Coordinates of C-alpha atoms in Angstrom, one line a residue:
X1 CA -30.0 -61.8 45.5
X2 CA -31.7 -59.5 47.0
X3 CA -28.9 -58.6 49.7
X4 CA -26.5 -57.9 47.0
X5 CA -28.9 -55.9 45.1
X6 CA -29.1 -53.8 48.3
X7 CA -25.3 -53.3 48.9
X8 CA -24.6 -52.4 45.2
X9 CA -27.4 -49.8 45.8
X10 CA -25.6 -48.3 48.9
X11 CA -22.4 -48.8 46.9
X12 CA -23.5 -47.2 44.2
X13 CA -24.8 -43.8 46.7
X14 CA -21.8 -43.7 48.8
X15 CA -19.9 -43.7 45.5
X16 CA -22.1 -40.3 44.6
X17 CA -22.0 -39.4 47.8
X18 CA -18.2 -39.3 47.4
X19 CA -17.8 -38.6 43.8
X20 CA -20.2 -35.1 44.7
X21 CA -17.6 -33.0 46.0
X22 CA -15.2 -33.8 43.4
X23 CA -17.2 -33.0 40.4
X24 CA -18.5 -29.7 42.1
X25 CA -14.8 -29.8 42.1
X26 CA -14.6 -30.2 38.8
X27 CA -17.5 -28.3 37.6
X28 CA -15.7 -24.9 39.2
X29 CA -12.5 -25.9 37.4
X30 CA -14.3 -26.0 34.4
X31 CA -15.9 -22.7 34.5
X32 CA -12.3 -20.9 35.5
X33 CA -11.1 -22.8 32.6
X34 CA -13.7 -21.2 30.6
X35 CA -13.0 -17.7 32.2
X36 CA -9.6 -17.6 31.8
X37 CA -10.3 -19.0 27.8
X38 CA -12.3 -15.7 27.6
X39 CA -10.3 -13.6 29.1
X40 CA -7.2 -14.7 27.0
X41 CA -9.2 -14.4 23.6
X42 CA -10.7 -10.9 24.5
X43 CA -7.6 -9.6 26.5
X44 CA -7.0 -6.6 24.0
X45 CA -11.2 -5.8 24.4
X46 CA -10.5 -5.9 28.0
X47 CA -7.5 -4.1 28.2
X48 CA -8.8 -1.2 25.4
X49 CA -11.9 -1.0 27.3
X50 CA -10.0 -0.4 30.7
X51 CA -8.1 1.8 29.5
X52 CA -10.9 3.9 28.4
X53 CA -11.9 4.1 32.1
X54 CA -9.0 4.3 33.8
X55 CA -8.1 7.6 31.7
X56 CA -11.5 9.3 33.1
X57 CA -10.3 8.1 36.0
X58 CA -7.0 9.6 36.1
X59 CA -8.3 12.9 34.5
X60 CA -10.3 13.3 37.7
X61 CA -7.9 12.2 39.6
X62 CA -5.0 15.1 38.3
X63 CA -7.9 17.5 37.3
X64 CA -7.2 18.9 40.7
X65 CA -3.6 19.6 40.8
X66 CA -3.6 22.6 38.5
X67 CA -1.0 21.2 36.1
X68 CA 0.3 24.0 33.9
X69 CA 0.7 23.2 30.2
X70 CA 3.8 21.5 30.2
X71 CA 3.0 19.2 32.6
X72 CA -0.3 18.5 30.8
X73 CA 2.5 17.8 27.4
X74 CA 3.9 15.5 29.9
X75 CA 1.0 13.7 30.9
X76 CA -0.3 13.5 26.9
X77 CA 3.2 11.9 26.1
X78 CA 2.3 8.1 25.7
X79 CA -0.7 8.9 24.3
X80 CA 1.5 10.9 21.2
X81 CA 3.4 7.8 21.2
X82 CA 0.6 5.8 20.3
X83 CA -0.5 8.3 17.5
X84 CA 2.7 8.7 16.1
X85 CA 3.0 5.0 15.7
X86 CA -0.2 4.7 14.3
X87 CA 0.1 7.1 11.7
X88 CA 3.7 5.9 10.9
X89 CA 1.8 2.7 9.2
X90 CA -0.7 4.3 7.4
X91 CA 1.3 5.1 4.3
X92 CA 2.4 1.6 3.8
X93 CA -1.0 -0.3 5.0
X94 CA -2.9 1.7 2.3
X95 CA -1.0 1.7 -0.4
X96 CA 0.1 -1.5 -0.5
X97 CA -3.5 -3.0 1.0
X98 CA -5.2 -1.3 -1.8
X99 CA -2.7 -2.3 -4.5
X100 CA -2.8 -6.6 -3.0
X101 CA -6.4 -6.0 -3.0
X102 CA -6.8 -4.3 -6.4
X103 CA -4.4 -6.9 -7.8
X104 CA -6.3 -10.0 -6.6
X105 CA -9.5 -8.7 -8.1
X106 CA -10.6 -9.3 -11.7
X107 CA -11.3 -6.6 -13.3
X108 CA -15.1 -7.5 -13.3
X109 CA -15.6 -7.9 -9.7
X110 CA -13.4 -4.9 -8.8
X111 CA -16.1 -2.5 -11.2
X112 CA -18.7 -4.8 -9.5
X113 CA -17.7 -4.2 -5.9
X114 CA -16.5 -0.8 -6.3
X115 CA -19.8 0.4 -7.6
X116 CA -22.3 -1.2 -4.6
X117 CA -19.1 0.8 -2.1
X118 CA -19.4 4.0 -3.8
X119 CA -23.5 3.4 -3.9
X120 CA -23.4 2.7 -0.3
X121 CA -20.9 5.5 0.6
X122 CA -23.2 7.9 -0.8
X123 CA -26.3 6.5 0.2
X124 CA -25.3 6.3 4.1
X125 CA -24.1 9.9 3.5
X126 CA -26.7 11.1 2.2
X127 CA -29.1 9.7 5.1
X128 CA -26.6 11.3 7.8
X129 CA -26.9 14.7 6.1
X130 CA -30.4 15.0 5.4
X131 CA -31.2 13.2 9.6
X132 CA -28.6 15.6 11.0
X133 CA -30.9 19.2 9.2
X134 CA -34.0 17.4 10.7
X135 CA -32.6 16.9 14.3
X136 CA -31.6 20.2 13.7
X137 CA -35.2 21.7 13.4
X138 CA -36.8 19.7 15.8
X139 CA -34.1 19.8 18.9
X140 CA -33.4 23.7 17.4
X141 CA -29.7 24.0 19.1
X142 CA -29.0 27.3 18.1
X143 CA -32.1 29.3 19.3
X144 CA -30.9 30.0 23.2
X145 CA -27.2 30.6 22.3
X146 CA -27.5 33.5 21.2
X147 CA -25.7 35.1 24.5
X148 CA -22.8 32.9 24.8
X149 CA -19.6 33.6 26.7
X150 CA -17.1 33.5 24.2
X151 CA -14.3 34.8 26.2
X152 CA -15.1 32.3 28.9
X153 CA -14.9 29.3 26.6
X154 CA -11.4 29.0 25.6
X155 CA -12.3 30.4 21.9
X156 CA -9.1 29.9 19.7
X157 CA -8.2 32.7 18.4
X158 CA -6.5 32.3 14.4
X159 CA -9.5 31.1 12.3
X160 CA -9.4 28.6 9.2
X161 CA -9.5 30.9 6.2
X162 CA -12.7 30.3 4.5
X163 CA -12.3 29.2 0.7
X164 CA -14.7 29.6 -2.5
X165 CA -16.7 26.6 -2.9
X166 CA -15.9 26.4 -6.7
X167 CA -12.0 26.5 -5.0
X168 CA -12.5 23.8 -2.6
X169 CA -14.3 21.4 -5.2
X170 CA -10.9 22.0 -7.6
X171 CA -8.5 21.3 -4.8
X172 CA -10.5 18.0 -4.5
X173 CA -10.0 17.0 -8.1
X174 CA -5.9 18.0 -8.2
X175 CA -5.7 16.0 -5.0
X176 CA -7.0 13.0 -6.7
X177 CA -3.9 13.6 -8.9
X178 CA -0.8 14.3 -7.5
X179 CA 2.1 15.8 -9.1
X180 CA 4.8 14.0 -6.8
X181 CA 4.1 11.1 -5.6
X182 CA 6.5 10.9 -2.9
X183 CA 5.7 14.9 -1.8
X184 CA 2.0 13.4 -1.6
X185 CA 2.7 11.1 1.2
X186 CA 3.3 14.2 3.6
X187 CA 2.2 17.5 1.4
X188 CA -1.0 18.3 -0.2
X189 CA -2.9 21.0 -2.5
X190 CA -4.8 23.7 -1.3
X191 CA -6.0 27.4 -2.9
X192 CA -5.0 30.5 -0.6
X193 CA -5.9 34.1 -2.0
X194 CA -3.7 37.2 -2.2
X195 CA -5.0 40.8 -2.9
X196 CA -3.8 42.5 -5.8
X197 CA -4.5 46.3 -6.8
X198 CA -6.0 46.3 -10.0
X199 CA -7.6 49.0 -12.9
X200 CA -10.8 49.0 -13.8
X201 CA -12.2 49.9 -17.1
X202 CA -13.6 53.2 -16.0
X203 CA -10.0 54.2 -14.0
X204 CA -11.0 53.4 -10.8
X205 CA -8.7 51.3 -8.5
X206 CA -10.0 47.9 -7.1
X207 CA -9.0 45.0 -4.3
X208 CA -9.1 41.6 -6.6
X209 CA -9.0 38.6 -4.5
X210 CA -6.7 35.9 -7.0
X211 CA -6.4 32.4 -6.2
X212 CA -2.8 30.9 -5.5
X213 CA -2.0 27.3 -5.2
X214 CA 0.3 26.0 -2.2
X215 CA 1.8 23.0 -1.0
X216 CA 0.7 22.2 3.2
X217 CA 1.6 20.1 5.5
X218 CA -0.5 16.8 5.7
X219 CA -0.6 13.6 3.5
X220 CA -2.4 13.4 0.6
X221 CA -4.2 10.2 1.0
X222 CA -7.1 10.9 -2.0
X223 CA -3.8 10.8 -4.3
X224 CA -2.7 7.7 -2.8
X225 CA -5.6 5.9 -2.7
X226 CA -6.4 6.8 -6.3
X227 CA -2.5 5.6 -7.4
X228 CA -2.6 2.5 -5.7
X229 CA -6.2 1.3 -6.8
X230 CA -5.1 2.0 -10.9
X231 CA -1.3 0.2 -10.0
X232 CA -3.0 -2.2 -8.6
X233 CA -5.3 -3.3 -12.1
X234 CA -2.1 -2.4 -14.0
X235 CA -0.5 -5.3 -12.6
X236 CA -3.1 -7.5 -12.9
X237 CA -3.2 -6.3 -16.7
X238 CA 0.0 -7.1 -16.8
X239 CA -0.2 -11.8 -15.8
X240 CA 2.8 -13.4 -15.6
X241 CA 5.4 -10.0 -15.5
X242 CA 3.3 -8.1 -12.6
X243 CA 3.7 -11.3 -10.1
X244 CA 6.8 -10.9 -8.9
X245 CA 5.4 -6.7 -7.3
X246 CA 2.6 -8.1 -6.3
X247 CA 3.8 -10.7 -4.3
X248 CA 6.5 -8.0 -3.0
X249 CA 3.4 -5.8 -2.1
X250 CA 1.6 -8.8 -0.3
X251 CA 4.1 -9.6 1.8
X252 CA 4.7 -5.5 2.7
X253 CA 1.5 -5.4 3.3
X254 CA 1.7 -8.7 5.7
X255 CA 4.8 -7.3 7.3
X256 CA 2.8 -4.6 8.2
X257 CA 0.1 -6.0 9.7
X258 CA 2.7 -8.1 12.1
X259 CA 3.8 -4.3 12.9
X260 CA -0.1 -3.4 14.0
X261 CA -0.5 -6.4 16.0
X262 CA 2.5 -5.1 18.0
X263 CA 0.9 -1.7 18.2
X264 CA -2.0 -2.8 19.2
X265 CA -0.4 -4.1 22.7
X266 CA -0.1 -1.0 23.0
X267 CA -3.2 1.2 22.5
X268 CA -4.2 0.2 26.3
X269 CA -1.8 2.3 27.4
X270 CA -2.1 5.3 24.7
X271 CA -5.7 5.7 25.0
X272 CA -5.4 6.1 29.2
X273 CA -3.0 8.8 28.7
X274 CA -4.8 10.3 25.6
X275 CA -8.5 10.8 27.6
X276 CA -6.5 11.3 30.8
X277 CA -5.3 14.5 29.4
X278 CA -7.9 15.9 27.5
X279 CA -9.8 15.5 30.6
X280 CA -7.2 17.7 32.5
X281 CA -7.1 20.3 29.4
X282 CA -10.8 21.4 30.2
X283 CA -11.2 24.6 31.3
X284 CA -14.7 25.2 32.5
X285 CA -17.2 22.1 31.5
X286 CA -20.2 23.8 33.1
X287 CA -19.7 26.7 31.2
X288 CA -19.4 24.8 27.8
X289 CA -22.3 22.3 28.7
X290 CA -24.7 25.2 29.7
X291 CA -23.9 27.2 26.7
X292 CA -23.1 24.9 24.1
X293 CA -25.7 22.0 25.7
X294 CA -27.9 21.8 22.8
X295 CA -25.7 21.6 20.1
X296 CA -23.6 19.1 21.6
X297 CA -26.8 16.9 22.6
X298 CA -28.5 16.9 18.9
X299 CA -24.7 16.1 17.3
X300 CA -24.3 13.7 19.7
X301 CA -28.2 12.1 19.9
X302 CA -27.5 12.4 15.6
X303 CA -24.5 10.0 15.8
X304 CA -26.2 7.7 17.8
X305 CA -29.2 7.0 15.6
X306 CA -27.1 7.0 12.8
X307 CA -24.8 4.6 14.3
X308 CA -26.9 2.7 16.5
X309 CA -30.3 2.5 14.9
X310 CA -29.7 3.4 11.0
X311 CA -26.1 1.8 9.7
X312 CA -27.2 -1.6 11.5
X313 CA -30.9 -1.7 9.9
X314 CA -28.9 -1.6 6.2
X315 CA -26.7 -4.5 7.2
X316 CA -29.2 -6.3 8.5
X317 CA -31.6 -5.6 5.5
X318 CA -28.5 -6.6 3.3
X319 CA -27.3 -9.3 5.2
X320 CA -30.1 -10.7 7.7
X321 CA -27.3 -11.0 10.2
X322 CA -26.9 -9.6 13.3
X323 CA -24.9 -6.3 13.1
X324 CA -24.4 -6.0 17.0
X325 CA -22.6 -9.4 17.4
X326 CA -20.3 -8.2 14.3
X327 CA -19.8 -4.5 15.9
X328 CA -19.1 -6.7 18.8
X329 CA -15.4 -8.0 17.2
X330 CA -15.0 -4.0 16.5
X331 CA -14.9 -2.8 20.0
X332 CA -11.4 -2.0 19.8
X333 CA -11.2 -0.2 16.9
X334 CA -13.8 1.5 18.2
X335 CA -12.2 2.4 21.4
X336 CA -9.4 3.9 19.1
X337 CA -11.1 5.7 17.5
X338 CA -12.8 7.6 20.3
X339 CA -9.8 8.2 21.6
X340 CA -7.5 9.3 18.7
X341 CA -10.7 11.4 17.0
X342 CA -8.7 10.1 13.8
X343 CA -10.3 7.3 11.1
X344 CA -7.0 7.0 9.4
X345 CA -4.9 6.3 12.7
X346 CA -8.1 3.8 13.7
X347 CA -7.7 1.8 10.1
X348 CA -4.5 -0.4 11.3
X349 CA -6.8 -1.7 14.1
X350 CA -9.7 -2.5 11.9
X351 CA -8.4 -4.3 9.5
X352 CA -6.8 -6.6 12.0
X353 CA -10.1 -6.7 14.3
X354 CA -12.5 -7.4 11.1
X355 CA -10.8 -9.7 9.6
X356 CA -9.8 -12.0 13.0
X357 CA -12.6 -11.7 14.6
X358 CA -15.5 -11.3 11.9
X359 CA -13.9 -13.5 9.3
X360 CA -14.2 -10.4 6.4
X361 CA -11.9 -11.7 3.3
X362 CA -8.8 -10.2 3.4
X363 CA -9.6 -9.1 -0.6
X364 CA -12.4 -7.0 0.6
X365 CA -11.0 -5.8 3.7
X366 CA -7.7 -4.2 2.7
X367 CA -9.8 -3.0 -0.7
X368 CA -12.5 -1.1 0.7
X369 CA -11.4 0.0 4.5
X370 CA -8.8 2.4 3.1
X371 CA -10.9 3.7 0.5
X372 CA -13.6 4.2 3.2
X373 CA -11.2 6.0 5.8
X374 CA -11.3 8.7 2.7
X375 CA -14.3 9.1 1.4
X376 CA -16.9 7.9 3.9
X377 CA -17.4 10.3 6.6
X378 CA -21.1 10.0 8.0
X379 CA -20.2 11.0 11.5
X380 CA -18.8 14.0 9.8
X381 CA -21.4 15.0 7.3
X382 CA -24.0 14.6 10.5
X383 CA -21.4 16.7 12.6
X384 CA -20.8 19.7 9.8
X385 CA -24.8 19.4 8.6
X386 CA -25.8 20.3 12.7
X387 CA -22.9 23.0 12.5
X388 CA -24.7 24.7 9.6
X389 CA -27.9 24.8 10.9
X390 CA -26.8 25.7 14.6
X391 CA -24.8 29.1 13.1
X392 CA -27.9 29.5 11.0
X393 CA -30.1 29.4 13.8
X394 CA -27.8 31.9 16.0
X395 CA -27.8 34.0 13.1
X396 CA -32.0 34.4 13.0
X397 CA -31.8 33.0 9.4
X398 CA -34.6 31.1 8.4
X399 CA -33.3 28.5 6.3
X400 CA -35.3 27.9 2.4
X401 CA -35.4 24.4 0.7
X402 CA -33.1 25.7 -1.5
X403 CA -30.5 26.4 1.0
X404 CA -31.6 22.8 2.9
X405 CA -30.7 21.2 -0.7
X406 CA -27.5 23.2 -0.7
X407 CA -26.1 21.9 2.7
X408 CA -27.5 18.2 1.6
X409 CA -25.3 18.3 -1.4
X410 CA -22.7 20.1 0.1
X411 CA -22.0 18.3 3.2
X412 CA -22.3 14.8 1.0
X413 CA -19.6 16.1 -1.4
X414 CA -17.2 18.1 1.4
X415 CA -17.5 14.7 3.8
X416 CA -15.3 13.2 0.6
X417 CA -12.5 15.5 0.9
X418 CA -12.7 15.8 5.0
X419 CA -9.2 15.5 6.4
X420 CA -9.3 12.0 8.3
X421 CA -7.7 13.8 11.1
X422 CA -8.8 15.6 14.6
X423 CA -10.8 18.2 13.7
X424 CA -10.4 17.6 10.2
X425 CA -13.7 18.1 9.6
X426 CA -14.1 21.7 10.5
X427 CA -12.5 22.8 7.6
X428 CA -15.1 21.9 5.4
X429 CA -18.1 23.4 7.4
X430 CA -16.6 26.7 5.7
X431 CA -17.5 25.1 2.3
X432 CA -21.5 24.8 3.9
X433 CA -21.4 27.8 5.3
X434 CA -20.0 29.8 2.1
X435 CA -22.2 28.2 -0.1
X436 CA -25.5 29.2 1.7
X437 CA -24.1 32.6 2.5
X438 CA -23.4 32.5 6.1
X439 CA -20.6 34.1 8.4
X440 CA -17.9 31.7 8.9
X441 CA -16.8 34.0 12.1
X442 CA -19.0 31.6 14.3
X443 CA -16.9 28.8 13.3
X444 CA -14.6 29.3 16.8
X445 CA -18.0 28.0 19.3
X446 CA -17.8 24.9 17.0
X447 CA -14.5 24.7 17.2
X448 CA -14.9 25.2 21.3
X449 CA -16.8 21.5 21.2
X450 CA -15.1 19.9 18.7
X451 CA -12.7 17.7 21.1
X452 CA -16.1 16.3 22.6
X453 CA -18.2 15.7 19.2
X454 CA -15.2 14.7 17.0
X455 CA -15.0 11.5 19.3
X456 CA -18.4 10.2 18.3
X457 CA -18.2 11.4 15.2
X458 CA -14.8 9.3 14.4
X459 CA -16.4 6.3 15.5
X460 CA -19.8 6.5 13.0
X461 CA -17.2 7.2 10.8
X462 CA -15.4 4.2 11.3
X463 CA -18.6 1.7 12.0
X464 CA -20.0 3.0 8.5
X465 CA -17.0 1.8 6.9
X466 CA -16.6 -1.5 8.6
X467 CA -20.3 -2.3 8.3
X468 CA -20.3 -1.6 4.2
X469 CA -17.3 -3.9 4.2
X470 CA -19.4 -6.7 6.2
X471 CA -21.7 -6.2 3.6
X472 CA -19.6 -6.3 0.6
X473 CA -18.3 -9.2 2.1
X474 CA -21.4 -11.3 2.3
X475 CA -22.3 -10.2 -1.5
X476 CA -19.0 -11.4 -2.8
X477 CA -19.4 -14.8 -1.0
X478 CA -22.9 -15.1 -1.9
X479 CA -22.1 -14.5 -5.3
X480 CA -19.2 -17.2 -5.3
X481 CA -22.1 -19.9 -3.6
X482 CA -24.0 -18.8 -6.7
X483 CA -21.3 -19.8 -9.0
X484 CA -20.6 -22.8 -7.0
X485 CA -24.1 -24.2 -7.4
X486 CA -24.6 -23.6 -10.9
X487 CA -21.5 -25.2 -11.8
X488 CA -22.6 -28.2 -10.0
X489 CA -26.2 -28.2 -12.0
X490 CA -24.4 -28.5 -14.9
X491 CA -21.8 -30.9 -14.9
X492 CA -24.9 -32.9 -13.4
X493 CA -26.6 -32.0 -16.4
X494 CA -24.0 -32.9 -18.8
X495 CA -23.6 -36.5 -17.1
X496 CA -27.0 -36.8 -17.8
X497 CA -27.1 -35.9 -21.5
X498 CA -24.2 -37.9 -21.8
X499 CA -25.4 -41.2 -20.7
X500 CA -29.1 -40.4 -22.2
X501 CA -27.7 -39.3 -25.4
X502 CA -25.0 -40.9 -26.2
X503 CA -21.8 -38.7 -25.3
X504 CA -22.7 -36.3 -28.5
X505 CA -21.0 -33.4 -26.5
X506 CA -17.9 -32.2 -28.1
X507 CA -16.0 -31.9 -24.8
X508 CA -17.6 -35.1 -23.3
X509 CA -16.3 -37.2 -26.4
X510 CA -13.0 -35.7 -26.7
X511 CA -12.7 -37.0 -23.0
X512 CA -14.1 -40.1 -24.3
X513 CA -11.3 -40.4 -26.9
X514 CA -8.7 -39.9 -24.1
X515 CA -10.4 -42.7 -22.0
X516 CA -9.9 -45.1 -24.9
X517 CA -6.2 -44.8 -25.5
X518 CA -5.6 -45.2 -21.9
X519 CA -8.3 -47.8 -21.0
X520 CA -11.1 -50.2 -23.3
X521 CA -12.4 -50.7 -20.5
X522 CA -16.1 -48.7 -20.5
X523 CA -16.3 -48.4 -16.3
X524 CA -12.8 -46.2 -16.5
X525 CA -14.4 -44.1 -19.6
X526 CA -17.2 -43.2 -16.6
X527 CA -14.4 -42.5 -14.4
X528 CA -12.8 -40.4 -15.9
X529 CA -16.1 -38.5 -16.9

């Protein structure tokens, strides 16, 4: 016995012995397994993310070849592709994404959920604004600017006319209700001025400047937003008849989802080109960091609190979940959006990213992204609040609370109406700066940065959006759990009162009545209770 106990022993090792090699073997197959699984779930993160870098690359690489402007066109090309197919989905996504979602809503829940998103739109805006006029006063961008090299910075040279704030808050309103419906998908309202010679009372001749309404170029998504959201609870309204267009805008709306996947093959590509050439369009970087240096770093340092520090604390006080892992399904979103310097042309890619990778309910998704594309704009109330103070600052004007209040308000209510669009947002800094009565004439050294802030900006935009809808998200299923469990604690309770008090329950007798006609027997009556 104890011989063979020996040789199984040195059976047993030499087995090890020989079996160690292959499950090392093994072991490595397992992890390249595991690598490969990664790198085929996260191959459009990977890809977006290299694409970001290899467009730095690239822009470094050509930077040196003095390209003249139309080979720089040339080099841009795939990246236009990219943003012309992006925006070519944006008309159908939110329109019919807003009427599906609308739609599948009761009308309770919509008020419900709309309310908490406008709360949080405005409360995240507000924050932005009123962080953006601190950083301002501490970091102080404007105060050594005040010899900058205009010439030398590539100024443009046609100006966005400045507008009456009473103007620009009435354009707002007509926007919300467009004339034409189809005309609003590319054209939308704003108030030009002409000059007309006028009499006065006393004789005297006198300029009046007279407000004239005109139809520009760009789409009117306020309208649009507004349209679909009230079609959308008129078909609810409507039961049985509104069906049949609802289930025609669901599957639109799916159809065009299976059109973003595609797109979002894609982006890789787009984005390379897109930072490749912007890189190559610089004209003197030194010249913009040393003069500009300051207002670029608080912008910039601004966006990153807000979107690092500030927008995660509020999910994480709403949700106690962890809002890097879920910015972590958003990278590529993100990516597009620092690269197209447009929320609207970055909304394809975020509903498909938040709703694959963090699980959001399509309902709440395709309700509130659009709506927050619009009207959320914290990157850009941060970006036009830093603006005000910087051209005050250059200016020698000592800002008063009442003029702080001003851009607070202001800049909350403009960021609503902001173009979601590259360098949409410097339109409405003319608003700020008219209603606290500044020059607008500085407006061209903000518009010599904007290519560089506008990136970060986009993306706070973007995260703020995504992050309410996490949150709305968590509500809405909280609040079905709710229902779930107090649905449950009664029908325990009415078991109970029915077997302690004799079935006395309208409802529970009735049942009790059916029971008998179908069964005597008293075990099926519990049954069917």
């Amino acid at each position: 016995a104890p011989g063979s106990m020996e040789a199984a022993d040195e059976e047993k090792a030499g087995n090890g012995h020989a079996e160690g090699p292959a499950a090392e073997k093994r072991s490595g197959g397992g992890r390249l397994r595991g690598c490969r699984g990664f790198l085929r779930r996260n191959a459009l993160v990977v890809l977006t993310v290299s694409g970001v870098v290899a467009g730095v690359a690239l822009g470094a690489a050509v930077r040196g070849a003095a390209l003249g402007p139309a080979q720089v066109a040339y080099l841009a090309f795939p990246g236009e592709l990219l943003l012309r197919m992006l925006r070519m989905v944006i008309l159908p996504l939110v329109v019919c994404s807003l009427v599906s979602g609308a739609a599948s809503l009761d009308t309770r829940s919509l008020g419900r959920l709309g309310g908490i998103a406008v709360a949080y739109f405005l409360g995240t805006t507000l924050l932005a604004s009123g962080l953006a006029v601190a950083l301002g006063f501490i970091v102080r961008p404007g105060a050594g600017a005040s010899a900058l090299n205009a010439p030398g910075l590539g100024l443009p040279g046609a100006m966005p006319p400045s507008k009456e704030t009473v103007d620009s808050f009435l354009d707002l309103v007509r926007n919300l209700f467009p004339a034409n419906l189809v005309a609003a998908a590319f054209r939308t309202y704003a108030t030009e001025y002409k000059m007309l010679l006028r009499n006065t009372t006393s004789g005297n001749l006198t300029w009046e400047k007279i407000p004239v309404g005109k139809e520009i170029e760009g789409m009117n998504i306020l309208g649009l937003v507004l349209f679909a959201l009230v079609l959308g609870v008129a078909l609810k309204k409507l039961g049985q008849e509104g069906e049949d267009l609802i289930r025609f805008f669901n599957s639109f709306n799916e159809a065009t989802m299976v059109l973003v996947t595609w797109i979002m093959w894609y982006v890789p590509i787009g984005i390379m080109f897109l930072v490749g050439s912007k890189i190559v369009e610089m004209e003197d970087i030194m010249l913009l960091v040393t003069s500009l240096g300051k207002y670029m770093f608080a912008s910039i340092l601004g966006h990153f609190i807000h979107g690092g520090i500030i927008l995660p604390l509020i999910y994480f006080a709403c949700t106690r979940q962890n809002p890097y892992r879920f910015l972590l399904g958003l990278i590529t979103p993100l990516a597009t959006a620092f690269a197209t310097c447009s929320s609207s042309a970055t909304l394809p890619s975020m509903i498909k990213c938040i709703e694959e990778n963090n699980g959001v309910d399509k309902r709440i998704s395709r309700f509130i992204l659009p709506i927050g594309a619009t009207v959320n704009m914290d990157g850009a109330a941060i970006f036009q609040c830093m603006a005000a103070v910087f051209i005050a600052q250059l200016n020698n004007v000592d800002l008063n609370p009442g003029q702080i209040f001003t851009i607070l308000v202001t800049a909350t209510a403009s960021s609503v109406g902001a173009a979601g669009v590259p360098a949409g947002g410097v339109l409405t800094i003319a608003i700020i700066l008219e209603a606290i009565g500044l020059p607008t004439n500085d407006l061209s050294l903000i518009l010599a940065v904007d290519w560089i802030v506008d990136r970060t900006t986009t993306v706070v935009n973007v995260e703020g959006d995504a992050l309410g809808a996490g949150i709305l998200n968590y509500l809405n299923e909280k609040e079905m759990k709710d229902k779930e469990q107090e649905l449950k604690e009664v029908n325990v309770e009415a078991v109970a009162n029915s077997k302690s008090e004799g079935e006395t329950s309208p409802l529970v007798t009735h049942k009790n009545q059916v029971s008998n006609t179908t069964s005597p027997d008293p075990e099926s009556k519990e049954s069917v209770l």
